[in-house]
């Protein structure tokens, strides 16, 4: 049987949410920056 989430569950703590986004966001931004740097080489 699948259980439905409890309506009175506690919200996710802000620090936990910030750490999770940082874990994903920092490498993502680094990859985008590296891609832009390499793309600029094509137009020089």
Tab-separated table of N, CA, C and O in Angstrom:
chain	number	residue	atom	x	y	z
A	1	UNK	N	0.833	-1.183	0.000
A	1	UNK	CA	0.000	0.000	0.000
A	1	UNK	C	0.881	1.251	0.000
A	1	UNK	O	1.904	1.299	0.651
A	2	UNK	N	0.436	2.258	-0.694
A	2	UNK	CA	1.152	3.521	-0.717
A	2	UNK	C	0.542	4.461	0.309
A	2	UNK	O	-0.669	4.649	0.337
A	3	UNK	N	1.396	5.037	1.130
A	3	UNK	CA	0.908	5.952	2.150
A	3	UNK	C	0.958	7.381	1.630
A	3	UNK	O	1.868	7.768	0.907
A	4	UNK	N	-0.028	8.159	2.026
A	4	UNK	CA	-0.041	9.564	1.650
A	4	UNK	C	0.712	10.364	2.701
A	4	UNK	O	0.736	9.999	3.873
A	5	UNK	N	1.379	11.457	2.299
A	5	UNK	CA	2.108	12.257	3.276
A	5	UNK	C	1.162	12.872	4.303
A	5	UNK	O	0.020	13.211	3.993
A	6	UNK	N	1.651	13.017	5.488
A	6	UNK	CA	0.871	13.590	6.574
A	6	UNK	C	0.763	15.102	6.376
A	6	UNK	O	1.749	15.770	6.085
A	7	UNK	N	-0.404	15.652	6.517
A	7	UNK	CA	-0.625	17.088	6.302
A	7	UNK	C	0.054	17.931	7.374
A	7	UNK	O	0.263	19.115	7.184
A	8	UNK	N	0.431	17.321	8.492
A	8	UNK	CA	1.060	18.073	9.574
A	8	UNK	C	2.573	17.877	9.600
A	8	UNK	O	3.211	18.106	10.606
A	9	UNK	N	3.178	17.444	8.486
A	9	UNK	CA	4.625	17.239	8.464
A	9	UNK	C	5.349	18.576	8.577
A	9	UNK	O	4.871	19.611	8.124
A	10	UNK	N	6.526	18.538	9.179
A	10	UNK	CA	7.307	19.751	9.404
A	10	UNK	C	7.929	20.228	8.091
A	10	UNK	O	8.324	19.410	7.257
A	11	UNK	N	8.037	21.528	7.899
A	11	UNK	CA	8.691	22.048	6.693
A	11	UNK	C	10.200	21.771	6.729
A	11	UNK	O	10.776	21.574	7.792
A	12	UNK	N	10.814	21.751	5.562
A	12	UNK	CA	12.255	21.525	5.470
A	12	UNK	C	12.996	22.710	6.069
A	12	UNK	O	12.688	23.858	5.741
A	13	UNK	N	13.969	22.458	6.942
A	13	UNK	CA	14.740	23.562	7.519
A	13	UNK	C	15.463	24.356	6.425
A	13	UNK	O	15.930	23.795	5.437
A	14	UNK	N	15.558	25.646	6.616
A	14	UNK	CA	16.161	26.539	5.621
A	14	UNK	C	17.605	26.170	5.327
A	14	UNK	O	18.019	26.169	4.166
A	15	UNK	N	18.373	25.842	6.352
A	15	UNK	CA	19.792	25.512	6.140
A	15	UNK	C	19.946	24.248	5.309
A	15	UNK	O	20.813	24.163	4.441
A	16	UNK	N	19.076	23.283	5.527
A	16	UNK	CA	19.121	22.040	4.756
A	16	UNK	C	18.794	22.310	3.292
A	16	UNK	O	19.424	21.764	2.391
A	17	UNK	N	17.821	23.169	3.066
A	17	UNK	CA	17.441	23.543	1.712
A	17	UNK	C	18.565	24.310	1.017
A	17	UNK	O	18.881	24.046	-0.142
A	18	UNK	N	19.203	25.231	1.730
A	18	UNK	CA	20.304	26.011	1.162
A	18	UNK	C	21.490	25.112	0.823
A	18	UNK	O	22.125	25.284	-0.235
A	19	UNK	N	21.799	24.156	1.679
A	19	UNK	CA	22.900	23.237	1.402
A	19	UNK	C	22.604	22.362	0.193
A	19	UNK	O	23.490	22.114	-0.635
A	20	UNK	N	21.379	21.914	0.069
A	20	UNK	CA	21.007	21.080	-1.077
A	20	UNK	C	21.129	21.868	-2.382
A	20	UNK	O	21.660	21.360	-3.378
A	21	UNK	N	20.649	23.102	-2.405
A	21	UNK	CA	20.749	23.935	-3.598
A	21	UNK	C	22.202	24.270	-3.912
A	21	UNK	O	22.596	24.331	-5.072
A	22	UNK	N	23.013	24.495	-2.874
A	22	UNK	CA	24.433	24.779	-3.087
A	22	UNK	C	25.144	23.575	-3.687
A	22	UNK	O	26.003	23.727	-4.558
A	23	UNK	N	24.784	22.400	-3.213
A	23	UNK	CA	25.394	21.169	-3.704
A	23	UNK	C	25.161	21.005	-5.207
A	23	UNK	O	26.010	20.482	-5.925
A	24	UNK	N	24.036	21.459	-5.690
A	24	UNK	CA	23.701	21.360	-7.110
A	24	UNK	C	24.101	22.630	-7.861
A	24	UNK	O	24.637	22.576	-8.964
A	25	UNK	N	23.854	23.781	-7.251
A	25	UNK	CA	24.027	25.049	-7.944
A	25	UNK	C	25.457	25.455	-8.218
A	25	UNK	O	25.755	25.993	-9.280
A	26	UNK	N	26.365	25.197	-7.274
A	26	UNK	CA	27.754	25.614	-7.460
A	26	UNK	C	28.406	24.890	-8.640
A	26	UNK	O	28.988	25.549	-9.514
A	27	UNK	N	28.326	23.565	-8.726
A	27	UNK	CA	28.895	22.902	-9.911
A	27	UNK	C	28.190	23.304	-11.209
A	27	UNK	O	28.825	23.398	-12.261
A	28	UNK	N	26.892	23.550	-11.131
A	28	UNK	CA	26.151	23.978	-12.317
A	28	UNK	C	26.668	25.318	-12.826
A	28	UNK	O	26.932	25.490	-14.017
A	29	UNK	N	26.828	26.270	-11.922
A	29	UNK	CA	27.343	27.582	-12.308
A	29	UNK	C	28.775	27.497	-12.827
A	29	UNK	O	29.140	28.199	-13.778
A	30	UNK	N	29.592	26.649	-12.224
A	30	UNK	CA	30.965	26.466	-12.700
A	30	UNK	C	30.962	25.897	-14.123
A	30	UNK	O	31.750	26.332	-14.967
A	31	UNK	N	30.081	24.965	-14.391
A	31	UNK	CA	29.989	24.389	-15.731
A	31	UNK	C	29.512	25.390	-16.765
A	31	UNK	O	30.037	25.442	-17.878
A	32	UNK	N	28.543	26.211	-16.392
A	32	UNK	CA	28.050	27.241	-17.312
A	32	UNK	C	29.146	28.265	-17.588
A	32	UNK	O	29.354	28.673	-18.730
A	33	UNK	N	29.868	28.667	-16.548
A	33	UNK	CA	30.954	29.641	-16.730
A	33	UNK	C	32.034	29.067	-17.641
A	33	UNK	O	32.524	29.764	-18.545
A	34	UNK	N	32.412	27.816	-17.433
A	34	UNK	CA	33.436	27.185	-18.271
A	34	UNK	C	32.966	27.077	-19.716
A	34	UNK	O	33.742	27.300	-20.647
A	35	UNK	N	31.702	26.771	-19.920
A	35	UNK	CA	31.152	26.694	-21.273
A	35	UNK	C	31.197	28.052	-21.961
A	35	UNK	O	31.572	28.155	-23.131
A	36	UNK	N	30.834	29.101	-21.231
A	36	UNK	CA	30.874	30.442	-21.813
A	36	UNK	C	32.299	30.870	-22.150
A	36	UNK	O	32.535	31.493	-23.192
A	37	UNK	N	33.238	30.535	-21.298
A	37	UNK	CA	34.647	30.864	-21.566
A	37	UNK	C	35.129	30.153	-22.835
A	37	UNK	O	35.767	30.770	-23.702
A	38	UNK	N	34.793	28.892	-22.957
A	38	UNK	CA	35.205	28.155	-24.161
A	38	UNK	C	34.465	28.634	-25.402
A	38	UNK	O	35.033	28.645	-26.487
A	39	UNK	N	33.218	29.042	-25.262
A	39	UNK	CA	32.468	29.553	-26.413
A	39	UNK	C	33.046	30.879	-26.893
A	39	UNK	O	33.050	31.150	-28.095
A	40	UNK	N	33.527	31.689	-25.964
A	40	UNK	CA	34.112	32.982	-26.351
A	40	UNK	C	35.354	32.789	-27.203
A	40	UNK	O	35.668	33.617	-28.060
A	41	UNK	N	36.082	31.702	-27.010
A	41	UNK	CA	37.271	31.411	-27.806
A	41	UNK	C	36.919	31.230	-29.288
A	41	UNK	O	37.735	31.504	-30.159
A	42	UNK	N	35.706	30.765	-29.565
A	42	UNK	CA	35.274	30.553	-30.940
A	42	UNK	C	35.083	31.869	-31.694
A	42	UNK	O	35.163	31.914	-32.911
A	43	UNK	N	34.783	32.939	-30.951
A	43	UNK	CA	34.434	34.214	-31.583
A	43	UNK	C	35.586	35.214	-31.568
A	43	UNK	O	35.393	36.368	-31.915
A	44	UNK	N	36.758	34.789	-31.172
A	44	UNK	CA	37.912	35.718	-31.165
A	44	UNK	C	38.714	35.581	-32.415
A	44	UNK	O	38.755	34.637	-33.093
